[in-house]
Amino acid sequence: MNPEDLPYRPCAGFMLVNPDGLVFVGERIDASAHGFWQMPQGGIDKGEDVRTAALRELEEETGIGAHLVEVIAQGSQAFFYDLPPELLGKVWKGKYRGQEQYWFLGRFLGSDTDIDLNAHDPAEFKAYRWVAPETLPDLIVPFKRDVYAALVAEFGPLI
């Protein structure tokens, strides 16, 4: 399989910050990502607006509705990553080489009691925590680190 022949999967993500300037991360349930943490993100449905997709993914993965979020910014560009060879052809039914991601930054207006990791079936996260933005690249799977570093550089001054 030649990855160059495959498209990128459209994806939207959300960097959610609390009043203390810390970022929400969830620990993925799937065994292949054990011990790795990520921000809420997922596929964009056909015809869906990227902002709508980002807020939908946030709600599905955390239970946090749009009414509890103040959107601060949208990323200035799409961010891309390629799957490592061992995952190519295995995830997303083998249809994609990686993701083209559109990210948003938002302030959480609620409290931790508003978070429900089981809001969607199946759940994606088994635990969550709030972390300093600069630690994000060290928490994510290695093949997504460049994206997270770019997000911290772009959104960091707005936090």
PDB file of N, CA and C in Angstrom, residues 14-23 70-77 79 103-108 133-134 136 149-159:
ATOM      1  N   PHE A  14     -10.712  20.232  19.285  1.00  0.00           N
ATOM      2  CA  PHE A  14     -11.000  21.332  20.198  1.00  0.00           C
ATOM      3  C   PHE A  14     -10.000  21.360  21.346  1.00  0.00           C
ATOM      4  N   MET A  15      -9.315  22.495  21.481  1.00  0.00           N
ATOM      5  CA  MET A  15      -8.454  22.737  22.642  1.00  0.00           C
ATOM      6  C   MET A  15      -9.306  23.523  23.638  1.00  0.00           C
ATOM      7  N   LEU A  16      -9.726  22.854  24.694  1.00  0.00           N
ATOM      8  CA  LEU A  16     -10.593  23.449  25.707  1.00  0.00           C
ATOM      9  C   LEU A  16      -9.753  23.832  26.915  1.00  0.00           C
ATOM     10  N   VAL A  17      -9.839  25.099  27.313  1.00  0.00           N
ATOM     11  CA  VAL A  17      -9.072  25.567  28.467  1.00  0.00           C
ATOM     12  C   VAL A  17     -10.019  25.964  29.592  1.00  0.00           C
ATOM     13  N   ASN A  18      -9.599  25.695  30.808  1.00  0.00           N
ATOM     14  CA  ASN A  18     -10.403  26.073  31.972  1.00  0.00           C
ATOM     15  C   ASN A  18      -9.974  27.471  32.460  1.00  0.00           C
ATOM     16  N   PRO A  19     -10.627  28.018  33.473  1.00  0.00           N
ATOM     17  CA  PRO A  19     -10.272  29.365  33.952  1.00  0.00           C
ATOM     18  C   PRO A  19      -8.840  29.496  34.459  1.00  0.00           C
ATOM     19  N   ASP A  20      -8.200  28.367  34.778  1.00  0.00           N
ATOM     20  CA  ASP A  20      -6.812  28.405  35.239  1.00  0.00           C
ATOM     21  C   ASP A  20      -5.809  28.341  34.086  1.00  0.00           C
ATOM     22  N   GLY A  21      -6.315  28.300  32.843  1.00  0.00           N
ATOM     23  CA  GLY A  21      -5.430  28.240  31.685  1.00  0.00           C
ATOM     24  C   GLY A  21      -4.895  26.846  31.397  1.00  0.00           C
ATOM     25  N   LEU A  22      -5.523  25.828  31.973  1.00  0.00           N
ATOM     26  CA  LEU A  22      -5.121  24.447  31.737  1.00  0.00           C
ATOM     27  C   LEU A  22      -5.995  23.836  30.643  1.00  0.00           C
ATOM     28  N   VAL A  23      -5.448  22.865  29.928  1.00  0.00           N
ATOM     29  CA  VAL A  23      -6.109  22.269  28.771  1.00  0.00           C
ATOM     30  C   VAL A  23      -6.646  20.884  29.118  1.00  0.00           C
ATOM     31  N   GLU A  70     -17.005  29.036  25.281  1.00  0.00           N
ATOM     32  CA  GLU A  70     -16.820  30.286  24.547  1.00  0.00           C
ATOM     33  C   GLU A  70     -15.708  30.029  23.530  1.00  0.00           C
ATOM     34  N   VAL A  71     -16.059  30.013  22.236  1.00  0.00           N
ATOM     35  CA  VAL A  71     -15.053  29.785  21.203  1.00  0.00           C
ATOM     36  C   VAL A  71     -14.209  31.055  21.080  1.00  0.00           C
ATOM     37  N   ILE A  72     -12.894  30.888  21.208  1.00  0.00           N
ATOM     38  CA  ILE A  72     -11.964  32.016  21.183  1.00  0.00           C
ATOM     39  C   ILE A  72     -11.335  32.193  19.804  1.00  0.00           C
ATOM     40  N   ALA A  73     -10.965  31.081  19.179  1.00  0.00           N
ATOM     41  CA  ALA A  73     -10.259  31.184  17.895  1.00  0.00           C
ATOM     42  C   ALA A  73     -10.358  29.881  17.123  1.00  0.00           C
ATOM     43  N   GLN A  74     -10.171  30.012  15.822  1.00  0.00           N
ATOM     44  CA  GLN A  74      -9.991  28.868  14.942  1.00  0.00           C
ATOM     45  C   GLN A  74      -8.546  28.890  14.480  1.00  0.00           C
ATOM     46  N   GLY A  75      -7.945  27.731  14.340  1.00  0.00           N
ATOM     47  CA  GLY A  75      -6.574  27.654  13.849  1.00  0.00           C
ATOM     48  C   GLY A  75      -6.428  28.334  12.498  1.00  0.00           C
ATOM     49  N   SER A  76      -5.271  28.891  12.240  1.00  0.00           N
ATOM     50  CA  SER A  76      -5.043  29.662  11.021  1.00  0.00           C
ATOM     51  C   SER A  76      -4.879  28.804   9.778  1.00  0.00           C
ATOM     52  N   GLN A  77      -4.762  27.488   9.983  1.00  0.00           N
ATOM     53  CA  GLN A  77      -4.533  26.590   8.854  1.00  0.00           C
ATOM     54  C   GLN A  77      -4.997  25.188   9.225  1.00  0.00           C
ATOM     55  N   PHE A  79      -3.980  21.370   9.851  1.00  0.00           N
ATOM     56  CA  PHE A  79      -2.795  20.676  10.352  1.00  0.00           C
ATOM     57  C   PHE A  79      -2.874  19.233   9.863  1.00  0.00           C
ATOM     58  N   TRP A 103      -8.604  22.962  13.938  1.00  0.00           N
ATOM     59  CA  TRP A 103      -8.663  23.082  15.396  1.00  0.00           C
ATOM     60  C   TRP A 103      -9.282  24.395  15.844  1.00  0.00           C
ATOM     61  N   PHE A 104      -9.929  24.322  17.010  1.00  0.00           N
ATOM     62  CA  PHE A 104     -10.530  25.484  17.653  1.00  0.00           C
ATOM     63  C   PHE A 104     -10.031  25.562  19.089  1.00  0.00           C
ATOM     64  N   LEU A 105      -9.968  26.780  19.575  1.00  0.00           N
ATOM     65  CA  LEU A 105      -9.622  27.053  20.976  1.00  0.00           C
ATOM     66  C   LEU A 105     -10.863  27.616  21.641  1.00  0.00           C
ATOM     67  N   GLY A 106     -11.179  27.121  22.832  1.00  0.00           N
ATOM     68  CA  GLY A 106     -12.338  27.621  23.547  1.00  0.00           C
ATOM     69  C   GLY A 106     -12.148  27.569  25.048  1.00  0.00           C
ATOM     70  N   ARG A 107     -12.856  28.468  25.722  1.00  0.00           N
ATOM     71  CA  ARG A 107     -12.822  28.535  27.182  1.00  0.00           C
ATOM     72  C   ARG A 107     -14.012  27.765  27.737  1.00  0.00           C
ATOM     73  N   PHE A 108     -13.734  26.912  28.718  1.00  0.00           N
ATOM     74  CA  PHE A 108     -14.761  26.121  29.393  1.00  0.00           C
ATOM     75  C   PHE A 108     -15.467  27.002  30.408  1.00  0.00           C
ATOM     76  N   PRO A 133      -0.552  23.828  28.911  1.00  0.00           N
ATOM     77  CA  PRO A 133      -0.487  23.712  27.447  1.00  0.00           C
ATOM     78  C   PRO A 133       0.858  23.219  26.923  1.00  0.00           C
ATOM     79  N   GLU A 134       1.942  23.680  27.517  1.00  0.00           N
ATOM     80  CA  GLU A 134       3.264  23.314  27.005  1.00  0.00           C
ATOM     81  C   GLU A 134       3.588  21.832  27.163  1.00  0.00           C
ATOM     82  N   LEU A 136       1.458  19.417  26.339  1.00  0.00           N
ATOM     83  CA  LEU A 136       0.640  18.646  25.393  1.00  0.00           C
ATOM     84  C   LEU A 136       1.454  17.770  24.431  1.00  0.00           C
ATOM     85  N   ALA A 149       2.482  20.545  18.977  1.00  0.00           N
ATOM     86  CA  ALA A 149       3.455  21.633  19.182  1.00  0.00           C
ATOM     87  C   ALA A 149       3.029  22.884  18.416  1.00  0.00           C
ATOM     88  N   ALA A 150       2.535  22.699  17.196  1.00  0.00           N
ATOM     89  CA  ALA A 150       2.073  23.850  16.396  1.00  0.00           C
ATOM     90  C   ALA A 150       0.836  24.491  17.031  1.00  0.00           C
ATOM     91  N   LEU A 151      -0.044  23.684  17.595  1.00  0.00           N
ATOM     92  CA  LEU A 151      -1.238  24.225  18.252  1.00  0.00           C
ATOM     93  C   LEU A 151      -0.864  25.026  19.497  1.00  0.00           C
ATOM     94  N   VAL A 152       0.066  24.512  20.265  1.00  0.00           N
ATOM     95  CA  VAL A 152       0.517  25.238  21.463  1.00  0.00           C
ATOM     96  C   VAL A 152       1.142  26.578  21.052  1.00  0.00           C
ATOM     97  N   ALA A 153       1.935  26.571  19.989  1.00  0.00           N
ATOM     98  CA  ALA A 153       2.562  27.815  19.525  1.00  0.00           C
ATOM     99  C   ALA A 153       1.519  28.821  19.056  1.00  0.00           C
ATOM    100  N   GLU A 154       0.495  28.347  18.352  1.00  0.00           N
ATOM    101  CA  GLU A 154      -0.523  29.269  17.825  1.00  0.00           C
ATOM    102  C   GLU A 154      -1.520  29.712  18.894  1.00  0.00           C
ATOM    103  N   PHE A 155      -2.037  28.782  19.668  1.00  0.00           N
ATOM    104  CA  PHE A 155      -3.076  29.122  20.634  1.00  0.00           C
ATOM    105  C   PHE A 155      -2.538  29.584  21.990  1.00  0.00           C
ATOM    106  N   GLY A 156      -1.298  29.225  22.308  1.00  0.00           N
ATOM    107  CA  GLY A 156      -0.725  29.566  23.606  1.00  0.00           C
ATOM    108  C   GLY A 156      -0.884  31.029  24.003  1.00  0.00           C
ATOM    109  N   PRO A 157      -0.562  31.971  23.129  1.00  0.00           N
ATOM    110  CA  PRO A 157      -0.703  33.388  23.507  1.00  0.00           C
ATOM    111  C   PRO A 157      -2.151  33.815  23.761  1.00  0.00           C
ATOM    112  N   LEU A 158      -3.119  33.056  23.259  1.00  0.00           N
ATOM    113  CA  LEU A 158      -4.536  33.410  23.435  1.00  0.00           C
ATOM    114  C   LEU A 158      -5.116  32.832  24.715  1.00  0.00           C
ATOM    115  N   ILE A 159      -4.393  31.893  25.324  1.00  0.00           N
ATOM    116  CA  ILE A 159      -4.884  31.250  26.536  1.00  0.00           C
ATOM    117  C   ILE A 159      -4.713  32.203  27.700  1.00  0.00           C
TER     118      ILE A 159
END
